[in-house]
CSV table of C-alpha atoms in Angstrom, one decimal:
chain,number,residue,atom,x,y,z
A,191,MET,CA,-8.0,24.6,5.9
A,192,SER,CA,-7.9,27.6,4.0
A,193,GLU,CA,-3.9,28.7,5.3
A,194,THR,CA,-1.4,27.8,2.6
A,195,TRP,CA,0.6,25.0,4.2
A,196,LEU,CA,1.8,23.2,0.8
A,197,GLU,CA,3.7,25.4,-1.2
A,198,THR,CA,6.2,22.8,-3.1
A,199,LEU,CA,7.1,19.1,-2.8
A,200,ILE,CA,11.1,20.3,-3.2
A,201,THR,CA,13.3,20.1,-0.6
A,202,PRO,CA,17.0,20.7,0.0
A,203,ASP,CA,17.6,17.4,1.0
A,204,PRO,CA,16.0,14.1,1.8
A,205,GLN,CA,15.9,14.8,5.6
A,206,ALA,CA,13.4,17.8,4.9
A,207,GLY,CA,12.0,15.4,2.8
A,208,TYR,CA,11.0,13.0,5.3
A,209,ASP,CA,10.1,15.8,7.0
A,210,LEU,CA,7.3,16.9,4.5
A,211,ALA,CA,6.2,13.1,4.6
A,212,VAL,CA,5.5,13.8,8.2
A,213,LYS,CA,3.6,16.7,8.0
A,214,LEU,CA,1.4,15.3,4.6
A,215,ALA,CA,0.3,12.3,6.7
A,216,ARG,CA,-1.0,14.2,9.8
A,217,VAL,CA,-2.7,16.9,7.7
A,218,ALA,CA,-5.3,13.9,6.1
A,219,VAL,CA,-6.1,13.4,9.9
A,220,LYS,CA,-6.3,17.6,10.5
A,221,LEU,CA,-8.6,17.2,7.6
A,222,THR,CA,-10.9,14.9,8.9
A,223,GLN,CA,-10.9,15.3,12.4
A,224,GLY,CA,-10.8,19.4,12.3
A,225,ASP,CA,-11.1,19.1,16.7
A,226,ALA,CA,-7.9,19.8,17.8
A,227,ARG,CA,-8.7,18.7,21.0
A,228,VAL,CA,-10.4,15.7,19.9
A,229,ARG,CA,-7.3,15.0,17.6
A,230,ASP,CA,-4.9,15.2,20.9
A,231,GLU,CA,-7.1,13.1,22.7
A,232,LEU,CA,-6.6,10.3,19.9
A,233,ARG,CA,-2.9,11.0,19.9
A,234,LYS,CA,-2.7,9.0,23.5
A,235,ASP,CA,-4.4,6.2,21.9
A,236,TYR,CA,-1.8,5.9,19.0
A,237,GLU,CA,1.4,6.9,20.1
A,238,ALA,CA,1.1,4.3,22.5
A,239,ASN,CA,0.1,1.5,20.4
A,240,ALA,CA,2.5,-0.5,18.5
A,241,ASP,CA,0.1,-1.0,15.5
A,242,SER,CA,-1.1,2.3,15.4
A,243,LEU,CA,2.4,3.8,14.6
A,244,ILE,CA,3.3,0.9,12.5
A,245,ALA,CA,0.1,2.3,10.6
A,246,VAL,CA,1.7,6.0,10.7
A,247,SER,CA,5.3,4.8,9.8
A,248,ALA,CA,2.9,3.1,6.4
A,249,VAL,CA,1.4,6.2,5.3
A,250,VAL,CA,4.8,8.4,6.1
A,251,ALA,CA,6.4,5.7,3.4
A,252,THR,CA,3.6,6.5,0.7
A,253,HIS,CA,4.4,10.0,1.5
A,254,PHE,CA,7.9,10.0,1.0
A,255,GLN,CA,7.6,7.6,-2.0
A,256,THR,CA,5.9,10.7,-3.7
A,257,VAL,CA,8.2,13.6,-2.1
A,258,ALA,CA,11.3,11.7,-3.4
A,259,ALA,CA,10.2,10.9,-6.9
A,260,ALA,CA,9.3,14.9,-7.1
A,261,ASN,CA,12.9,15.5,-5.9
A,262,ASN,CA,14.2,13.4,-8.6
A,263,TYR,CA,15.8,11.1,-5.0
A,264,TRP,CA,18.0,14.2,-4.4
A,265,ARG,CA,20.5,12.8,-7.1
B,93,MET,CA,14.7,14.7,15.8
B,94,SER,CA,17.2,18.3,15.2
B,95,GLU,CA,20.4,16.0,14.2
B,96,THR,CA,21.2,15.2,10.8
B,97,TRP,CA,20.2,11.2,10.1
B,98,LEU,CA,19.2,11.6,6.7
B,99,GLU,CA,22.2,12.8,3.9
B,100,THR,CA,21.0,10.5,1.3
B,101,LEU,CA,19.1,7.7,-0.6
B,102,ILE,CA,22.2,6.5,-2.2
B,103,THR,CA,23.7,3.8,-1.4
B,104,PRO,CA,26.8,1.4,-2.7
B,105,ASP,CA,24.2,-1.3,-2.8
B,106,PRO,CA,21.3,-3.2,-2.8
B,107,GLN,CA,21.6,-4.8,1.2
B,108,ALA,CA,22.7,-1.4,2.2
B,109,GLY,CA,19.7,0.0,0.5
B,110,TYR,CA,17.4,-2.5,2.5
B,111,ASP,CA,19.2,-1.6,6.0
B,112,LEU,CA,18.3,2.2,4.8
B,113,ALA,CA,14.8,1.0,4.2
B,114,VAL,CA,14.6,-0.3,7.7
B,115,LYS,CA,16.0,3.2,9.1
B,116,LEU,CA,13.1,5.1,7.3
B,117,ALA,CA,10.7,2.8,8.4
B,118,ARG,CA,12.1,3.5,12.4
B,119,VAL,CA,12.2,6.9,12.1
B,120,ALA,CA,8.7,7.6,11.6
B,121,VAL,CA,7.6,5.6,15.0
B,122,LYS,CA,10.9,7.8,16.4
B,123,LEU,CA,9.2,11.2,15.3
B,124,THR,CA,5.7,10.0,16.3
B,125,GLN,CA,6.7,8.7,19.7
B,126,GLY,CA,9.7,10.4,20.9
B,127,ASP,CA,10.0,8.9,24.2
B,128,ALA,CA,12.3,6.3,24.1
B,129,ARG,CA,11.3,4.2,26.9
B,130,VAL,CA,7.9,3.8,25.8
B,131,ARG,CA,8.9,2.8,22.0
B,132,ASP,CA,11.1,0.1,24.0
B,133,GLU,CA,8.2,-0.7,25.8
B,134,LEU,CA,5.9,-1.2,22.7
B,135,ARG,CA,8.9,-3.2,21.2
B,136,LYS,CA,7.5,-6.0,23.2
B,137,ASP,CA,4.2,-6.1,22.1
B,138,TYR,CA,5.4,-5.9,17.8
B,139,GLU,CA,8.6,-8.2,18.0
B,140,ALA,CA,6.3,-11.0,19.6
B,141,ASN,CA,3.6,-10.5,17.0
B,142,ALA,CA,2.9,-12.0,13.6
B,143,ASP,CA,0.9,-9.3,12.2
B,144,SER,CA,2.6,-6.2,13.7
B,145,LEU,CA,5.9,-7.8,11.9
B,146,ILE,CA,4.0,-8.2,8.9
B,147,ALA,CA,3.2,-4.6,9.2
B,148,VAL,CA,7.0,-3.5,10.1
B,149,SER,CA,7.4,-5.8,6.9
B,150,ALA,CA,5.2,-3.7,4.5
B,151,VAL,CA,6.7,-0.5,5.9
B,152,VAL,CA,10.3,-1.6,5.3
B,153,ALA,CA,8.9,-2.9,1.5
B,154,THR,CA,7.6,0.9,0.6
B,155,HIS,CA,10.7,2.7,1.7
B,156,PHE,CA,12.7,-0.5,-0.2
B,157,GLN,CA,10.9,0.4,-3.2
B,158,THR,CA,11.9,4.0,-2.9
B,159,VAL,CA,15.5,3.6,-2.3
B,160,ALA,CA,15.8,1.2,-5.1
B,161,ALA,CA,14.3,3.6,-7.6
B,162,ALA,CA,16.3,6.3,-6.2
B,163,ASN,CA,19.5,4.0,-7.0
B,164,ASN,CA,18.6,2.9,-10.1
B,165,TYR,CA,18.2,-0.9,-8.7
B,166,TRP,CA,22.0,-0.7,-8.4
B,167,ARG,CA,22.0,-1.5,-12.0
C,63,MET,CA,22.7,-9.3,9.7
C,64,SER,CA,26.3,-8.5,8.7
C,65,GLU,CA,26.5,-11.7,6.4
C,66,THR,CA,25.5,-10.4,2.7
C,67,TRP,CA,22.0,-12.0,2.0
C,68,LEU,CA,21.4,-9.4,-1.4
C,69,GLU,CA,23.7,-8.7,-3.7
C,70,THR,CA,21.4,-7.8,-6.8
C,71,LEU,CA,18.0,-7.6,-7.7
C,72,ILE,CA,18.5,-8.9,-11.0
C,73,THR,CA,17.1,-12.1,-11.3
C,74,PRO,CA,17.1,-14.6,-14.7
C,75,ASP,CA,13.2,-14.6,-15.2
C,76,PRO,CA,9.7,-13.5,-12.9
C,77,GLN,CA,9.6,-16.4,-10.7
C,78,ALA,CA,13.2,-16.1,-9.6
C,79,GLY,CA,12.3,-12.2,-9.0
C,80,TYR,CA,9.0,-13.6,-7.2
C,81,ASP,CA,11.1,-15.9,-5.3
C,82,LEU,CA,13.5,-12.6,-4.4
C,83,ALA,CA,10.4,-11.0,-3.3
C,84,VAL,CA,9.5,-13.6,-0.9
C,85,LYS,CA,12.8,-13.3,0.7
C,86,LEU,CA,12.6,-9.8,0.5
C,87,ALA,CA,9.7,-10.3,2.8
C,88,ARG,CA,10.6,-12.7,5.5
C,89,VAL,CA,14.3,-10.0,5.9
C,90,ALA,CA,12.6,-7.3,7.4
C,91,VAL,CA,11.5,-9.6,10.0
C,92,LYS,CA,14.2,-11.2,10.7
C,93,LEU,CA,16.4,-7.8,11.4
C,94,THR,CA,12.9,-7.1,13.9
C,95,GLN,CA,12.8,-10.1,15.6
C,96,GLY,CA,16.3,-11.7,15.7
C,97,ASP,CA,15.5,-14.6,17.9
C,98,ALA,CA,14.7,-17.5,15.5
C,99,ARG,CA,12.8,-19.4,17.9
C,100,VAL,CA,10.4,-16.8,18.9
C,101,ARG,CA,10.2,-16.5,14.9
C,102,ASP,CA,8.9,-20.1,14.7
C,103,GLU,CA,6.8,-19.8,17.2
C,104,LEU,CA,5.1,-16.5,15.8
C,105,ARG,CA,4.9,-18.7,12.3
C,106,LYS,CA,2.8,-21.2,13.7
C,107,ASP,CA,0.0,-18.2,14.2
C,108,TYR,CA,0.2,-16.5,10.5
C,109,GLU,CA,0.4,-19.3,8.9
C,110,ALA,CA,-2.7,-21.1,9.9
C,111,ASN,CA,-4.5,-17.4,10.0
C,112,ALA,CA,-6.1,-16.4,6.5
C,113,ASP,CA,-5.7,-12.5,7.0
C,114,SER,CA,-2.2,-13.0,8.1
C,115,LEU,CA,-1.3,-15.2,4.9
C,116,ILE,CA,-3.1,-11.7,2.7
C,117,ALA,CA,-0.8,-9.5,4.7
C,118,VAL,CA,2.4,-11.7,4.0
C,119,SER,CA,1.2,-11.7,0.5
C,120,ALA,CA,0.5,-8.0,0.3
C,121,VAL,CA,4.3,-7.5,1.2
C,122,VAL,CA,5.5,-9.7,-1.3
C,123,ALA,CA,3.2,-7.6,-4.2
C,124,THR,CA,5.0,-4.4,-3.2
C,125,HIS,CA,8.6,-5.9,-2.7
C,126,PHE,CA,8.4,-8.1,-6.3
C,127,GLN,CA,6.8,-4.9,-8.0
C,128,THR,CA,10.6,-3.6,-6.8
C,129,VAL,CA,12.0,-6.3,-8.4
C,130,ALA,CA,10.3,-6.5,-11.5
C,131,ALA,CA,10.9,-2.6,-12.3
C,132,ALA,CA,14.4,-3.7,-11.7
C,133,ASN,CA,14.7,-6.1,-13.9
C,134,ASN,CA,12.5,-4.3,-16.7
C,135,TYR,CA,9.8,-6.9,-16.2
C,136,TRP,CA,12.0,-9.3,-17.8
C,137,ARG,CA,11.1,-8.3,-21.1
D,245,MET,CA,7.6,-24.2,-5.3
D,246,SER,CA,10.3,-26.3,-8.0
D,247,GLU,CA,7.4,-26.4,-10.8
D,248,THR,CA,7.7,-23.6,-13.2
D,249,TRP,CA,4.8,-21.5,-12.8
D,250,LEU,CA,5.9,-18.0,-13.5
D,251,GLU,CA,7.9,-17.5,-17.4
D,252,THR,CA,6.6,-14.2,-18.2
D,253,LEU,CA,4.4,-11.0,-17.0
D,254,ILE,CA,3.5,-9.8,-20.6
D,255,THR,CA,-0.2,-11.0,-21.3
D,256,PRO,CA,-2.0,-10.6,-24.2
D,257,ASP,CA,-4.8,-8.5,-23.1
D,258,PRO,CA,-5.8,-6.4,-19.5
D,259,GLN,CA,-7.8,-9.4,-18.4
D,260,ALA,CA,-5.3,-11.8,-18.7
D,261,GLY,CA,-3.2,-9.5,-16.8
D,262,TYR,CA,-5.7,-9.2,-13.9
D,263,ASP,CA,-5.8,-13.1,-14.1
D,264,LEU,CA,-1.9,-13.4,-13.5
D,265,ALA,CA,-2.0,-10.9,-11.3
D,266,VAL,CA,-5.2,-12.9,-9.1
D,267,LYS,CA,-2.4,-15.9,-9.4
D,268,LEU,CA,0.3,-13.8,-8.0
D,269,ALA,CA,-1.4,-12.6,-5.3
D,270,ARG,CA,-2.0,-16.6,-4.4
D,271,VAL,CA,0.8,-17.8,-4.7
D,272,ALA,CA,2.9,-16.1,-1.9
D,273,VAL,CA,-0.2,-17.9,0.2
D,274,LYS,CA,0.9,-21.1,-1.1
D,275,LEU,CA,5.2,-20.3,-0.6
D,276,THR,CA,4.4,-19.5,3.0
D,277,GLN,CA,1.2,-22.2,3.9
D,278,GLY,CA,2.5,-25.5,1.9
D,279,ASP,CA,-0.5,-27.7,3.4
D,280,ALA,CA,-3.2,-27.7,0.4
D,281,ARG,CA,-5.8,-28.9,3.1
D,282,VAL,CA,-4.9,-26.0,5.5
D,283,ARG,CA,-5.1,-24.0,2.9
D,284,ASP,CA,-8.5,-25.1,2.1
D,285,GLU,CA,-9.8,-24.8,5.4
D,286,LEU,CA,-8.5,-21.0,5.8
D,287,ARG,CA,-10.5,-20.3,2.5
D,288,LYS,CA,-14.1,-20.9,4.4
D,289,ASP,CA,-12.4,-18.0,6.6
D,290,TYR,CA,-11.9,-15.5,4.4
D,291,GLU,CA,-14.3,-15.7,1.6
D,292,ALA,CA,-17.0,-15.2,4.2
D,293,ASN,CA,-15.3,-12.2,5.8
D,294,ALA,CA,-15.6,-8.8,3.9
D,295,ASP,CA,-12.5,-7.7,5.2
D,296,SER,CA,-10.6,-10.2,4.7
D,297,LEU,CA,-12.1,-10.5,0.8
D,298,ILE,CA,-11.1,-6.6,0.7
D,299,ALA,CA,-7.6,-7.4,1.4
D,300,VAL,CA,-7.5,-10.2,-0.9
D,301,SER,CA,-8.4,-7.3,-3.7
D,302,ALA,CA,-5.7,-5.0,-2.3
D,303,VAL,CA,-2.9,-7.2,-3.2
D,304,VAL,CA,-4.0,-8.0,-6.5
D,305,ALA,CA,-4.1,-4.5,-6.7
D,306,THR,CA,-0.6,-4.0,-6.5
D,307,HIS,CA,0.0,-7.0,-8.6
D,308,PHE,CA,-2.0,-5.8,-11.2
D,309,GLN,CA,-0.4,-2.6,-10.9
D,310,THR,CA,2.9,-4.1,-11.7
D,311,VAL,CA,1.5,-6.6,-14.5
D,312,ALA,CA,-0.4,-3.6,-15.9
D,313,ALA,CA,3.4,-1.8,-16.7
D,314,ALA,CA,5.3,-4.5,-17.4
D,315,ASN,CA,2.7,-4.7,-20.5
D,316,ASN,CA,2.5,-1.1,-20.9
D,317,TYR,CA,-0.8,-0.3,-19.9
D,318,TRP,CA,-1.6,-2.6,-23.3
D,319,ARG,CA,-1.5,0.2,-25.2
E,253,MET,CA,-23.0,9.2,-9.3
E,254,SER,CA,-24.3,10.5,-13.1
E,255,GLU,CA,-23.6,13.8,-11.9
E,256,THR,CA,-19.6,15.5,-13.1
E,257,TRP,CA,-17.5,15.3,-10.1
E,258,LEU,CA,-13.7,14.4,-11.6
E,259,GLU,CA,-12.9,16.6,-14.6
E,260,THR,CA,-9.5,16.6,-14.6
E,261,LEU,CA,-6.2,15.1,-12.1
E,262,ILE,CA,-4.4,18.9,-12.9
E,263,THR,CA,-4.1,21.3,-10.3
E,264,PRO,CA,-2.6,24.8,-9.7
E,265,ASP,CA,-0.4,24.1,-6.9
E,266,PRO,CA,0.5,20.7,-4.8
E,267,GLN,CA,-2.2,22.0,-1.8
E,268,ALA,CA,-4.9,21.9,-4.4
E,269,GLY,CA,-3.8,18.7,-5.4
E,270,TYR,CA,-3.5,17.4,-1.9
E,271,ASP,CA,-7.5,18.6,-1.7
E,272,LEU,CA,-8.4,16.9,-5.0
E,273,ALA,CA,-6.3,13.4,-3.5
E,274,VAL,CA,-8.7,13.6,-0.1
E,275,LYS,CA,-11.9,13.9,-2.5
E,276,LEU,CA,-10.8,11.1,-4.3
E,277,ALA,CA,-10.4,9.1,-1.5
E,278,ARG,CA,-14.0,10.1,-0.2
E,279,VAL,CA,-15.6,9.0,-3.1
E,280,ALA,CA,-15.1,6.0,-3.4
E,281,VAL,CA,-17.2,5.9,0.2
E,282,LYS,CA,-20.0,7.4,-1.7
E,283,LEU,CA,-20.1,5.1,-4.1
E,284,THR,CA,-19.8,2.2,-2.1
E,285,GLN,CA,-22.5,3.2,0.7
E,286,GLY,CA,-24.8,5.8,-1.2
E,287,ASP,CA,-26.8,6.7,1.9
E,288,ALA,CA,-25.4,10.0,3.1
E,289,ARG,CA,-27.4,9.2,6.3
E,290,VAL,CA,-25.6,6.4,6.9
E,291,ARG,CA,-22.3,7.8,5.9
E,292,ASP,CA,-22.7,10.5,8.1
E,293,GLU,CA,-23.5,8.0,11.0
E,294,LEU,CA,-20.1,6.3,10.2
E,295,ARG,CA,-17.9,9.2,10.3
E,296,LYS,CA,-18.6,9.3,13.7
E,297,ASP,CA,-17.1,6.0,14.5
E,298,TYR,CA,-13.8,7.1,12.1
E,299,GLU,CA,-13.4,10.5,13.3
E,300,ALA,CA,-13.1,9.1,16.6
E,301,ASN,CA,-11.0,6.2,16.5
E,302,ALA,CA,-7.5,6.7,15.5
E,303,ASP,CA,-6.5,3.7,13.6
E,304,SER,CA,-9.2,4.7,11.1
E,305,LEU,CA,-8.2,8.2,10.6
E,306,ILE,CA,-4.7,6.6,10.0
E,307,ALA,CA,-6.3,4.6,6.9
E,308,VAL,CA,-8.1,7.6,5.9
E,309,SER,CA,-4.9,9.2,5.8
E,310,ALA,CA,-2.9,6.3,3.7
E,311,VAL,CA,-5.7,6.4,1.1
E,312,VAL,CA,-5.1,9.7,0.6
E,313,ALA,CA,-1.3,9.4,0.5
E,314,THR,CA,-2.0,6.8,-2.6
E,315,HIS,CA,-4.4,9.2,-4.3
E,316,PHE,CA,-2.1,12.1,-3.8
E,317,GLN,CA,1.0,9.9,-5.2
E,318,THR,CA,-1.6,10.0,-8.2
E,319,VAL,CA,-2.2,13.4,-8.5
E,320,ALA,CA,1.5,14.4,-7.8
E,321,ALA,CA,2.7,12.2,-10.6
E,322,ALA,CA,-0.2,13.6,-13.2
E,323,ASN,CA,1.2,16.8,-12.5
E,324,ASN,CA,4.6,16.2,-12.7
E,325,TYR,CA,5.2,17.2,-9.0
E,326,TRP,CA,4.2,20.8,-9.5
E,327,ARG,CA,8.2,21.4,-11.1
F,218,MET,CA,-14.8,-15.4,-14.8
F,219,SER,CA,-14.9,-16.5,-18.9
F,220,GLU,CA,-17.2,-13.5,-19.5
F,221,THR,CA,-14.4,-10.5,-21.1
F,222,TRP,CA,-15.1,-8.1,-19.0
F,223,LEU,CA,-12.1,-6.1,-18.8
F,224,GLU,CA,-10.9,-5.1,-22.4
F,225,THR,CA,-8.6,-1.5,-22.2
F,226,LEU,CA,-7.6,0.5,-19.4
F,227,ILE,CA,-7.9,3.9,-21.7
F,228,THR,CA,-11.0,6.0,-20.5
F,229,PRO,CA,-12.3,9.0,-22.1
F,230,ASP,CA,-11.8,10.7,-19.0
F,231,PRO,CA,-10.8,10.5,-15.1
F,232,GLN,CA,-14.3,9.9,-13.8
F,233,ALA,CA,-14.1,7.0,-16.1
F,234,GLY,CA,-11.1,6.2,-15.1
F,235,TYR,CA,-12.7,6.1,-11.5
F,236,ASP,CA,-15.0,4.2,-12.2
F,237,LEU,CA,-12.9,1.1,-13.9
F,238,ALA,CA,-10.7,1.4,-10.2
F,239,VAL,CA,-14.3,1.0,-8.4
F,240,LYS,CA,-15.1,-1.9,-11.0
F,241,LEU,CA,-11.2,-3.5,-10.8
F,242,ALA,CA,-11.3,-3.6,-7.0
F,243,ARG,CA,-15.0,-5.2,-7.4
F,244,VAL,CA,-13.8,-8.0,-9.2
F,245,ALA,CA,-11.0,-9.2,-7.3
F,246,VAL,CA,-13.6,-10.1,-4.9
F,247,LYS,CA,-15.8,-11.8,-7.6
F,248,LEU,CA,-13.3,-13.8,-8.1
F,249,THR,CA,-12.8,-14.9,-5.3
F,250,GLN,CA,-16.4,-15.4,-3.7
F,251,GLY,CA,-18.0,-16.7,-6.9
F,252,ASP,CA,-21.2,-16.9,-5.1
F,253,ALA,CA,-23.1,-13.6,-5.8
F,254,ARG,CA,-25.9,-14.5,-2.5
F,255,VAL,CA,-23.0,-14.5,-0.2
F,256,ARG,CA,-21.4,-11.2,-1.6
F,257,ASP,CA,-24.9,-9.7,-1.2
F,258,GLU,CA,-24.7,-10.9,2.8
F,259,LEU,CA,-21.0,-9.3,2.7
F,260,ARG,CA,-21.8,-6.3,1.4
F,261,LYS,CA,-24.6,-5.5,4.8
F,262,ASP,CA,-21.4,-5.9,6.7
F,263,TYR,CA,-18.9,-3.7,5.4
F,264,GLU,CA,-21.0,-1.4,3.6
F,265,ALA,CA,-21.9,-0.7,7.0
F,266,ASN,CA,-18.6,-0.8,8.5
F,267,ALA,CA,-16.1,2.6,8.6
F,268,ASP,CA,-13.3,0.4,8.6
F,269,SER,CA,-14.2,-1.8,5.4
F,270,LEU,CA,-15.1,1.7,3.3
F,271,ILE,CA,-12.1,2.8,4.5
F,272,ALA,CA,-10.1,-0.2,3.3
F,273,VAL,CA,-12.8,-0.9,0.0
F,274,SER,CA,-11.1,2.9,-1.0
F,275,ALA,CA,-7.7,2.1,-0.6
F,276,VAL,CA,-8.3,-1.1,-2.9
F,277,VAL,CA,-10.0,2.0,-5.6
F,278,ALA,CA,-6.8,4.2,-5.0
F,279,THR,CA,-4.4,1.8,-5.6
F,280,HIS,CA,-6.1,0.6,-9.0
F,281,PHE,CA,-6.6,4.4,-9.8
F,282,GLN,CA,-3.4,4.9,-9.7
F,283,THR,CA,-2.5,2.1,-12.0
F,284,VAL,CA,-5.6,3.6,-15.0
F,285,ALA,CA,-4.1,6.8,-14.6
F,286,ALA,CA,-0.9,6.0,-15.5
F,287,ALA,CA,-2.1,3.7,-18.0
F,288,ASN,CA,-4.0,7.2,-19.3
F,289,ASN,CA,-1.3,9.0,-18.8
F,290,TYR,CA,-3.2,11.2,-16.6
F,291,TRP,CA,-5.6,12.6,-19.2
F,292,ARG,CA,-3.2,15.1,-19.5
């Protein structure tokens, strides 16, 4: 992925930080499986599977922890 | 999710911080599976499955770690 | 769960901190599956399953990390 | 478990810290499954299962991170 | 792997830090399974499996947390 | 394991730190499954299984985070 997609971890507020965490979680999948059609097919699997959705949430949680620390918890 | 749902990580006490962590864990599922009916169906799966409930608890634990640090552990 | 169950992360010693971590791990399950009878049924599943018990231990480990930091590692 | 098993996170060196992390990982299982005979039976399962052993190692890794921070990395 | 592959955790920006995290996640697989043909075969498995891709993303998330802290979050 | 295998978390550079993280991930398996022949048998399982290899990488990632912090990220 040569295009620029991540310039900073600094966000105006926690919600924007959470959205960034969701994006950070998704990009690793994109970098590992470059074919958008395959990813779309796979989405049908995990978005209708409770354990897969929980696992996605776990990845977002780790990234949100990183983004929150980067923003000094928006204190 | 354009509506504002996360304004701050600061909570009055640890219990409110824990409740925020539970909310943070759930929103990623909502952002990944936007259809409330599907989510309700899936809830029947994971709320009656020990391993799924443990996995939910793991996500809450990571978010609680973030919220606790944000609140300087309510010291 | 409106009743107060978490007033502080500060504990007198590491063992009390570990017990708090175990409690923190369990409450997320209680908040997700409110029916005590269902939880009791599920307990029969995970307490006799090695991988489930290891997964419980993983959640406790994350919470213990939080509680230990909150208590400045009881140094 | 009323008996005292965890008095401090401070250890003389990293190896003693790692041993403590292994102990911390095991106690949560003991607190969740109090019957030693059941635990011994379950041990036969996970000690001969690659994924279970990797999962145990993951719990030890989180606890070791906590113990290492408690000891300021034995610097 | 005697060749030098990791000289620093410092990167010019977050995106380069994320790429490093992806590399850090992959090297452990390479060090565990040294046979490139086997790894290529396995790639066909996980790159078409939603849960595997999510698990890869989780490993990247932990490494990205480390690299971000190393770079003081590129503040 | 009475022999001394872990004297310090301090390493000359990140790559040596990563190697230490791999070692830290493996020792917990060795301490849990003391029989080298069983471990060798199990290695055939996980080194040819994508999800197992990803899980190994996850454990290395947590330990690398610890070792990197111990070395102040080799800054």
